[in-house]
C-alpha cells in the first residue's frame, strides 16, 4: 500500500472517518481508494466471530469455533512456545474466517481474586504477564493477523468498570501495572492496544495522554494503533489528541463529524489527525498484504491441540501418599456435575461457541471401572438424593474423584464475585466423601482462586482452571498418568479472601478505587508479610522429582549496563519423564528503598527423562535489578549485593547465589534544612560535611551514653541520624549563616 500517496488523495472527511469503526465488528475502509474495511473479532482463547446480530456480552450466536484453555490456564503452563503455538493456531483460524484482528490478549494484573475477568488474564506478576502476552502476540501476528492487547490500563475489577477511577501511585503504576504491557510492547509490538473504560488517576484511559502517548509510544516505542474498548470513547477530539486512533464500535457518524469540525475551526491540528490516519493505514496494510483463501478452519485438529495444551497447563496442587496417578485397573467413582458438563470458559465477550466439547466422562468411555454420580446441581440447589448417591458410590469404590469448582454465574465479564467460596453444596459433598473414602481427589474447574476449607481432608487436588473445550481429555490423562502434570500457579491462592492485599481497598467507593497496597500485589505482599498461604505463586507438583544441582553466573560483579548469564542445573531424580518450570527470582537484601522480598525475573520449562539433567540459561539485564525511582521518573539500580534465587516455587527456593551490581546512575538530591543527617550520609560529599559535627555531638553526649550503658552509642547515633540538619542550629552546633552556606555548598 502506498500510504503517502493514499493520504494525499484522502479528503478530510475520509481521514476523520477512519478514526471510528464502520459497524460493531469492522474498522472503516475507503472504498474508492481500495482500502478495505477489515474485520475484528473477540477472542482471545478462540474465535468469536458473529455473523448475525452483534453484541459484546457473549449473548448472541457466533460461528462454531474452538475454545482453547483460557489465559488463567495458559499462564500456568509457563511455556512461551506453547502459548505462541496457541496464538499461531488462532491466527490461522482468523485467516480462514477473514478476520484481521483478534481482540486480545488480556494482560491486566490479578489484583483481587474477585475480578470477574480473572480467567481472561494471565497472572499477578508483571514479568510473567508480559512474557505470556508477547508469546501469544508473536504467534497470532506470525499469521499476519493483528492482536489487541487489552485493557490498557489499571482495569483490575469489573465492579463499576465503566466509571471507576483507579488511583495508583507512580512507582506502582510502573512496577506493576504498566510493566505488564511494557514488556509485551517492546518484545512483540501488538498491532493494536485497547484502552480500558476506567479512569487512571482522574483521566479516562481514552483521553489519557500520559498513558497513550508518553508511556506507550514515546517511552516504549509502540508503533501500532490504540483502539477504544467498546463504548469507552469520550470526547473524540480530546481522545485523538491524547493518542487514541480508533473509536469502537462504529456506526455512529458523530465522532467523525466532530473531528472534521475541530480541524476546520482550528481547534485540532490536522497533523494530529494525519498521524493517526497513517498509523491506521499501516495497520490495515499489515493485515491485508497476504491473500486469503489459503487456510481453512480445522476444528478436529484444533480441538486435539486444545486438549494437548491443557495437559501442560493443569496444576497438581496436592498429591499426598502419591494418590495420583490412579490405576485404570481400580474402581474409581467420578462424582460431580462438572464430570459430564465441564466448565471450561468464562462468560462475556470472550465466550466461544464450540463445535466440540469433551468431558472427562467422554474421555473415560473406554474405562469400564469408572462409575458416575452427579452429586450436585451446578446452580448450588440442594438435592439430597443426588448427594447421598454420590457418597454411596464413593464409599464403594477404590478411589473417588470429585469434579468441582465455580458455577458459570460466578465468573463473568462485567461482574465481580462477592466472595471466594465454592458453592456450599460442593464443599459439603467433598467433606462427606472424604469421610468415607480415604483416596479422595478433587479436580477443580475455575478461573480464579477459591477457598478450600477441606484442603487437609483430601489427598489430591488437581487445578484445571478454565481449560478449554477439551478439558475432559486432559483431566483424564493427567488423573491416570498418561500425562504428567507440569503447570505452576501464576497467582497465589490465599487462605481466605481477607488475606488479599487489596482487601481494604476494593472495590472502592464513590467511583474511586485507591491501590493503597502499592507494589505489594500477590506474592510480593504475602512474602513480605511472611503470611501463610493456601498455595504459593509458582507452586505445582509432578509425578516425578527434580533436584536443583547447581547455580552459577558468568560474572560475580557487573555494572548495571552489563548483562548477566545465570545457569541453573536441574536433574530428574524420579521415575517418570516430566517437565519442571525453573523459576529465577531476584532479591535485593540491602536496598535503601522498600522492595519486595523477591521478584520473578526469569523462568524456563525443561523436559527431562528419569535420570536426565539439563542446564537452563537465563539472561538478566539491568531491569532485573531495578526499581522505579520517582525522583528520576525512571528505573534505577542501587549499587550493592543482589541474591539470585532459583526455585520450584516462590516459597520453594532451592539454590541461591549472591552477586554485586554497580550502579552508574546517581539519584539527584536537593538538600534543605529539613534533610536529615542520615540523608547526608548517603552521599560521599554529605558524609564528609557532617562527619565532624556528628563526632562532636557524640563526644558531648559521652556522659549520657555512659549512664545509659551498653548499646547506648548505637542508639544515640540512630537518634542523631534522624535529626534534620536545621536542628544543628537549635543545638548551637552551627549558626544560621553557617547552615545556609553548608546547604549551598552541598547542592553545588
Ligand atoms: C470488552 C472487550 C471486548 C469488547 C468487544 C468489551 O465489553 O471489555 O474485552 O473486546 O467488549 O466485545
Short mmCIF file of N, CA and C and ligand atoms in Angstrom, two decimals, residues 24-25 41-43 48 55-57 103-104 117 120-121 150-151 155 158 161-162 194 197 229-230 349-350 413, ligand 1:
data_model
loop_
_atom_site.label_atom_id
_atom_site.label_comp_id
_atom_site.label_asym_id
_atom_site.label_seq_id
_atom_site.Cartn_x
_atom_site.Cartn_y
_atom_site.Cartn_z
N UNK A 24 -20.21 -2.74 14.26
CA UNK A 24 -19.79 -3.34 15.53
C UNK A 24 -18.45 -4.06 15.42
N UNK A 25 -18.21 -4.72 14.30
CA UNK A 25 -17.03 -5.57 14.18
C UNK A 25 -16.10 -5.20 13.03
N UNK A 41 -12.53 -9.33 15.76
CA UNK A 41 -13.40 -10.25 16.48
C UNK A 41 -12.90 -10.45 17.90
N UNK A 42 -13.83 -10.80 18.75
CA UNK A 42 -13.43 -11.15 20.09
C UNK A 42 -12.74 -12.49 20.09
N UNK A 43 -12.12 -12.76 21.13
CA UNK A 43 -11.43 -13.96 21.50
C UNK A 43 -11.19 -13.76 22.97
N UNK A 48 -14.44 -15.62 18.32
CA UNK A 48 -15.86 -15.34 18.49
C UNK A 48 -16.30 -14.42 17.36
N UNK A 55 -23.12 -8.38 19.52
CA UNK A 55 -23.16 -7.91 20.91
C UNK A 55 -21.81 -8.14 21.54
N UNK A 56 -21.57 -7.44 22.63
CA UNK A 56 -20.25 -7.56 23.27
C UNK A 56 -20.34 -8.30 24.60
N UNK A 57 -21.46 -8.96 24.86
CA UNK A 57 -21.62 -9.63 26.15
C UNK A 57 -21.68 -11.14 26.02
N UNK A 103 -9.26 -9.61 19.34
CA UNK A 103 -9.23 -8.67 20.47
C UNK A 103 -8.67 -9.33 21.73
N UNK A 104 -7.40 -9.39 21.83
CA UNK A 104 -6.70 -9.95 22.98
C UNK A 104 -5.22 -9.93 22.67
N UNK A 117 -13.19 -11.05 35.54
CA UNK A 117 -12.48 -11.42 34.30
C UNK A 117 -11.12 -12.02 34.56
N UNK A 120 -9.65 -14.35 32.13
CA UNK A 120 -9.15 -13.82 30.86
C UNK A 120 -7.76 -13.22 31.01
N UNK A 121 -7.28 -13.13 32.24
CA UNK A 121 -5.98 -12.51 32.48
C UNK A 121 -4.97 -13.57 32.92
N UNK A 150 -5.13 -5.86 25.75
CA UNK A 150 -6.14 -5.11 26.50
C UNK A 150 -6.07 -5.43 27.97
N UNK A 151 -6.66 -4.67 28.88
CA UNK A 151 -7.37 -3.40 28.69
C UNK A 151 -6.48 -2.38 29.36
N UNK A 155 -7.29 -1.63 34.81
CA UNK A 155 -8.66 -2.14 34.78
C UNK A 155 -8.61 -3.51 35.45
N UNK A 158 -14.18 -5.63 37.65
CA UNK A 158 -15.32 -5.40 36.77
C UNK A 158 -16.34 -4.48 37.44
N UNK A 161 -16.68 -0.93 36.21
CA UNK A 161 -15.53 -0.83 35.30
C UNK A 161 -15.62 0.36 34.35
N UNK A 162 -16.87 0.80 34.07
CA UNK A 162 -17.02 1.88 33.10
C UNK A 162 -16.92 3.26 33.74
N UNK A 194 -5.87 -1.93 23.20
CA UNK A 194 -7.22 -1.46 23.51
C UNK A 194 -7.22 -0.73 24.85
N UNK A 197 -12.09 1.15 29.93
CA UNK A 197 -13.20 2.06 30.21
C UNK A 197 -12.88 3.06 31.32
N UNK A 229 -11.93 0.36 24.04
CA UNK A 229 -12.83 -0.73 24.36
C UNK A 229 -14.20 -0.29 23.86
N UNK A 230 -15.09 -1.27 23.70
CA UNK A 230 -16.38 -0.98 23.05
C UNK A 230 -17.22 -0.03 23.91
N UNK A 349 -17.73 -11.35 26.65
CA UNK A 349 -17.33 -11.17 25.25
C UNK A 349 -16.36 -12.23 24.76
N UNK A 350 -15.76 -12.99 25.67
CA UNK A 350 -14.79 -13.99 25.22
C UNK A 350 -15.46 -15.35 24.99
N UNK A 413 -17.46 -11.42 32.66
CA UNK A 413 -17.19 -10.02 32.37
C UNK A 413 -18.31 -9.17 32.95
C1 LIG B 1 -14.87 -5.90 26.43
C2 LIG B 1 -13.71 -6.16 25.50
C3 LIG B 1 -14.23 -6.74 24.21
C4 LIG B 1 -15.23 -5.77 23.62
C5 LIG B 1 -15.84 -6.23 22.32
C6 LIG B 1 -15.97 -5.10 25.80
O1 LIG B 1 -17.11 -5.09 26.61
O2 LIG B 1 -14.41 -5.25 27.59
O3 LIG B 1 -12.78 -7.01 26.09
O4 LIG B 1 -13.18 -6.99 23.34
O5 LIG B 1 -16.31 -5.59 24.53
O6 LIG B 1 -16.74 -7.25 22.53
#
